[in-house]
Short mmCIF file of C-alpha atoms in Angstrom, two decimals:
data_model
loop_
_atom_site.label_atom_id
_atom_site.label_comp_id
_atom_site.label_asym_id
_atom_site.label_seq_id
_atom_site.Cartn_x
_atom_site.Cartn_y
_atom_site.Cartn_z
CA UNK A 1 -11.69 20.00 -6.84
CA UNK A 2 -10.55 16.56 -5.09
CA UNK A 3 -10.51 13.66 -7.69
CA UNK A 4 -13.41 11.48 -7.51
CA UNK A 5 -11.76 8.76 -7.63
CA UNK A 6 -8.45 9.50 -5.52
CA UNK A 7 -8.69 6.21 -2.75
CA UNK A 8 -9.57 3.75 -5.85
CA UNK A 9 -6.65 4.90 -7.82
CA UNK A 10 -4.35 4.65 -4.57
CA UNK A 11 -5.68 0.75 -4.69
CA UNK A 12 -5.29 0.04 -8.09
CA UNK A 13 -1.71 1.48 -8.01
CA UNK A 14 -0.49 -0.53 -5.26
CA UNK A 15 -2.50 -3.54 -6.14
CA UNK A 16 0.28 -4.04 -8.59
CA UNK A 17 2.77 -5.13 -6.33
CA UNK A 18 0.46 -7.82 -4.81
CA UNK A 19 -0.51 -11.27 -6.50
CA UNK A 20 -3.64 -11.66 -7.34
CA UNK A 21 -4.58 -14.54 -5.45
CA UNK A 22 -3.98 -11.97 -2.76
CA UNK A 23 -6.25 -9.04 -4.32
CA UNK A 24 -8.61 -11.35 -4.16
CA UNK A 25 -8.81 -12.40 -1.06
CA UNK A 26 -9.42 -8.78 -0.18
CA UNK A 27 -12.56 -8.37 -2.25
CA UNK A 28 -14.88 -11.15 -0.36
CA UNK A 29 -17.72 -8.13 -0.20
CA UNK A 30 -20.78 -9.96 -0.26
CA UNK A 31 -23.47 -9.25 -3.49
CA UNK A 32 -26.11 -7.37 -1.67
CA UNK A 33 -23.83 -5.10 0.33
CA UNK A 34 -21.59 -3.63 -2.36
CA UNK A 35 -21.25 -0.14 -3.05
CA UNK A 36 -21.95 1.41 -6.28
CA UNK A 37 -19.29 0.34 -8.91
CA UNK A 38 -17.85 -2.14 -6.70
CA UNK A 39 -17.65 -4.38 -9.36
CA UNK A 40 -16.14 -2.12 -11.89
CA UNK A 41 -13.36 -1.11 -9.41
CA UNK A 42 -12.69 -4.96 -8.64
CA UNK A 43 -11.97 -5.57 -12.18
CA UNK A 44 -9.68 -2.97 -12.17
CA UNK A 45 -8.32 -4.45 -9.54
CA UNK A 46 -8.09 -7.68 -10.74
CA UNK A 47 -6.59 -7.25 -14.03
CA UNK A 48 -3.67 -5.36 -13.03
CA UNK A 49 -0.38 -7.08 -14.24
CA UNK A 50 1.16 -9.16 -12.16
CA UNK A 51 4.65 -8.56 -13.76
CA UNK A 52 5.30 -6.00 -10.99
CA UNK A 53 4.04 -8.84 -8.08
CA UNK A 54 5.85 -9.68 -5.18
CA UNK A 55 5.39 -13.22 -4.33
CA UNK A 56 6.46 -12.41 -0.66
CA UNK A 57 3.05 -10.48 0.04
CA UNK A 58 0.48 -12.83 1.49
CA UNK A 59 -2.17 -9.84 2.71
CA UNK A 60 -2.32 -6.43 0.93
CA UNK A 61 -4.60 -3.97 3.25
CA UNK A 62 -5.42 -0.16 2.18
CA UNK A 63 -7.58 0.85 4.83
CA UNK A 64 -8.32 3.41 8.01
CA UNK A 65 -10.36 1.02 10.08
CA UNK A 66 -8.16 -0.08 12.65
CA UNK A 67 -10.44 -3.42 13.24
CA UNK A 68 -10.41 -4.40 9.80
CA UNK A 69 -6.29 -3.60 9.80
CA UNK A 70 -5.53 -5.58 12.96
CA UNK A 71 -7.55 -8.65 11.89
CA UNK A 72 -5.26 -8.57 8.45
CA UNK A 73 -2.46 -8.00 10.05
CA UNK A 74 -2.87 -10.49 12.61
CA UNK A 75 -3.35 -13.23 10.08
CA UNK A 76 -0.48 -12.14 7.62
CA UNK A 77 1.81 -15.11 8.10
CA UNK A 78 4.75 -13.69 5.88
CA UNK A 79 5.09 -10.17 4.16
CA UNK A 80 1.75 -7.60 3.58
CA UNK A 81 1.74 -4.52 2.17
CA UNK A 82 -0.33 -2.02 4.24
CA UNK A 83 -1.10 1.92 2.49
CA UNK A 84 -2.17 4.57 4.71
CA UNK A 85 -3.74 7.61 3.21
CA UNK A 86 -5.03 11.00 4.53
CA UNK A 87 -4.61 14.66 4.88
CA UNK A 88 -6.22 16.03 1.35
CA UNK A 89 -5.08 19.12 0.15
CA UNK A 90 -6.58 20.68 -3.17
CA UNK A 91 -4.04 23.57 -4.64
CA UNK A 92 -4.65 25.64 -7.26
CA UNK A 93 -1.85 28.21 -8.72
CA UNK A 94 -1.68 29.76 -12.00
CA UNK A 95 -5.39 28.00 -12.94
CA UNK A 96 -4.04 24.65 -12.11
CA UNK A 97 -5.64 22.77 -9.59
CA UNK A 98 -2.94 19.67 -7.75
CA UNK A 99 -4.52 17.04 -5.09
CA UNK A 100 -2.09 16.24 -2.55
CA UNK A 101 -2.49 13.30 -0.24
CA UNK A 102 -0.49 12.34 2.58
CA UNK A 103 0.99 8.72 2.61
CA UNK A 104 2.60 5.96 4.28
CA UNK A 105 3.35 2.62 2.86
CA UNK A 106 4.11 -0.13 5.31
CA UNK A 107 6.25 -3.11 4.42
CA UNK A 108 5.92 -5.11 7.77
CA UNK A 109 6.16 -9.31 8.95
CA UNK A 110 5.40 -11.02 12.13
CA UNK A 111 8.28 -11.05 14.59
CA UNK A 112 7.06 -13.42 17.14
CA UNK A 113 10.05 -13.41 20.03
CA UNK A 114 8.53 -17.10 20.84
CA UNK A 115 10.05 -18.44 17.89
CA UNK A 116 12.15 -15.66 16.47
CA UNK A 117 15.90 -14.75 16.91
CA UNK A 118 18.10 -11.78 16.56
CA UNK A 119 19.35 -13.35 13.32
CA UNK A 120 16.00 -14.71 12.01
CA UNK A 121 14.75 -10.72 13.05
CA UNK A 122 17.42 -9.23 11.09
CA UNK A 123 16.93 -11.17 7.98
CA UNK A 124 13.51 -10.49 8.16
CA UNK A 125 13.96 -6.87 8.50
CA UNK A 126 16.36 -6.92 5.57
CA UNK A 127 13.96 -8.66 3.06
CA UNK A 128 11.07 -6.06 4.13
CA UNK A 129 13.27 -3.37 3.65
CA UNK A 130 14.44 -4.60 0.16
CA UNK A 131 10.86 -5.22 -0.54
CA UNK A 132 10.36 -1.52 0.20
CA UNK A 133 13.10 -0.24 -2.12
CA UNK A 134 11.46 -2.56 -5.22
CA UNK A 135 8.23 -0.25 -4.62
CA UNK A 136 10.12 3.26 -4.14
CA UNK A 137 11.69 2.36 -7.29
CA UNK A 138 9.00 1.83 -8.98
CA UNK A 139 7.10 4.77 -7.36
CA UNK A 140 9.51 7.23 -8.32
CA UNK A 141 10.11 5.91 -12.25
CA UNK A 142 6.30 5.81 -12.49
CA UNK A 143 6.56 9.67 -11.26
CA UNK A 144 9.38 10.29 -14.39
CA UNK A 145 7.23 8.86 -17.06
CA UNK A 146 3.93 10.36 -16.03
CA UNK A 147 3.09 14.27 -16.50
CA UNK A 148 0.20 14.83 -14.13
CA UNK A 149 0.88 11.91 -11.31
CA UNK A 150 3.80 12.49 -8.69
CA UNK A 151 4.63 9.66 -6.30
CA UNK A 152 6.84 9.25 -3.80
CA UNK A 153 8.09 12.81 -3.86
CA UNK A 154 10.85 13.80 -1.90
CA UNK A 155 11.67 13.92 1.00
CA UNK A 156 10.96 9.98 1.34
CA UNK A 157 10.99 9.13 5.26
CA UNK A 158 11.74 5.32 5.79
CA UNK A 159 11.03 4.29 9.39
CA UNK A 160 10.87 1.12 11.08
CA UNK A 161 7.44 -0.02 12.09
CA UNK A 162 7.94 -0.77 15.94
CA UNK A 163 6.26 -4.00 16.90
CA UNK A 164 4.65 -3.08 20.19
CA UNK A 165 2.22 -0.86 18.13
CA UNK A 166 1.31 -2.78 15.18
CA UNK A 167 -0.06 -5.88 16.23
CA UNK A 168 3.39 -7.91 16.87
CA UNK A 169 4.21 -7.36 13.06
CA UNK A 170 8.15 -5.23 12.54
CA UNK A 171 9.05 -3.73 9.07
CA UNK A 172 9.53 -0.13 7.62
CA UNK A 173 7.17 2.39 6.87
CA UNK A 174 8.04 5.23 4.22
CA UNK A 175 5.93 8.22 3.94
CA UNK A 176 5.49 10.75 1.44
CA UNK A 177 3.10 12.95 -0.24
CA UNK A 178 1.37 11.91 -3.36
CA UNK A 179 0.50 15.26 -5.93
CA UNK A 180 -1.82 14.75 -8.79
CA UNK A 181 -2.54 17.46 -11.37
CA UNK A 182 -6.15 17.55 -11.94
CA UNK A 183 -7.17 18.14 -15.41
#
């Protein structure tokens, strides 16, 4: 059995790394298109602590519509925190039943060669990949204290994000696979 709520947990999760003037940016759905329990999920959203925040993240996007993902990226001005999900798997050994989900989180900035240098690149690379360590951290002492939620499992694959394919936006990209004992 896949969780029923597997995407909206991925959201809230990372949502804590993200100020909330940011998360709510994100939620502009208007009234009379929402889904059902939009508005539950937003609050969840919403009311995560922002002790975790990094103020560097001006666009937080957890999406697999590549229209809706350039727009965001294109108008990220400083850091955003982009999470890929995808290939589901649904084990069950022993009468134990794990969801598995493929991920990539993507710590990534514009690097405009008009009015960037190799310097001003390299710095900028630096602070996304220090950015990125903050949330592995976090990822993997969230995985020690909790029994039936794994994240960031190893092996951990940091890559950088090349420019020419995400929408003039540079960074790193670490992928894992998230494991989830359903009870």
């Amino acid at each position: 059995m896949i969780s029923t709520t597997i995407i909206q947990d991925l959201i809230i999760y990372f949502a804590r790394f993200v100020p909330v003037r940011v998360r709510k940016e994100m939620l502009k759905q208007p009234q009379n298109a929402r889904f059902a329990g939009y508005e539950e999920v937003k609050a969840d959203i919403l009311n995560v602590s922002e002790v975790q925040a990094l103020p560097d993240f001006d666009s937080f996007v957890v999406s697999v519509n590549n229209k809706l993902v350039s727009d965001r990226v294109k108008n990220s001005r400083n850091f955003m925190l982009f999470i890929e999900y995808g290939d589901i798997k649904v084990l069950t050994a022993n009468g134990v039943t794990r969801n598995e989900v493929g991920l990539s989180v993507s710590v990534a900035c514009e690097l405009n060669e008009a009015n960037n240098d190799m310097l001003n690149e390299a710095m900028k690379m630096q602070r996304g990949l220090e950015l990125m360590q903050l949330i592995l951290m976090d990822m993997q002492e969230e995985s020690k204290n909790c029994g039936v939620l794994e994240f960031a499992t190893s092996p951990v694959q940091v890559m950088p994000l090349d420019p020419s394919l995400f929408f003039g936006h540079g960074g790193w990209a670490a992928s894992f696979i998230r494991k989830q004992t359903v009870i």
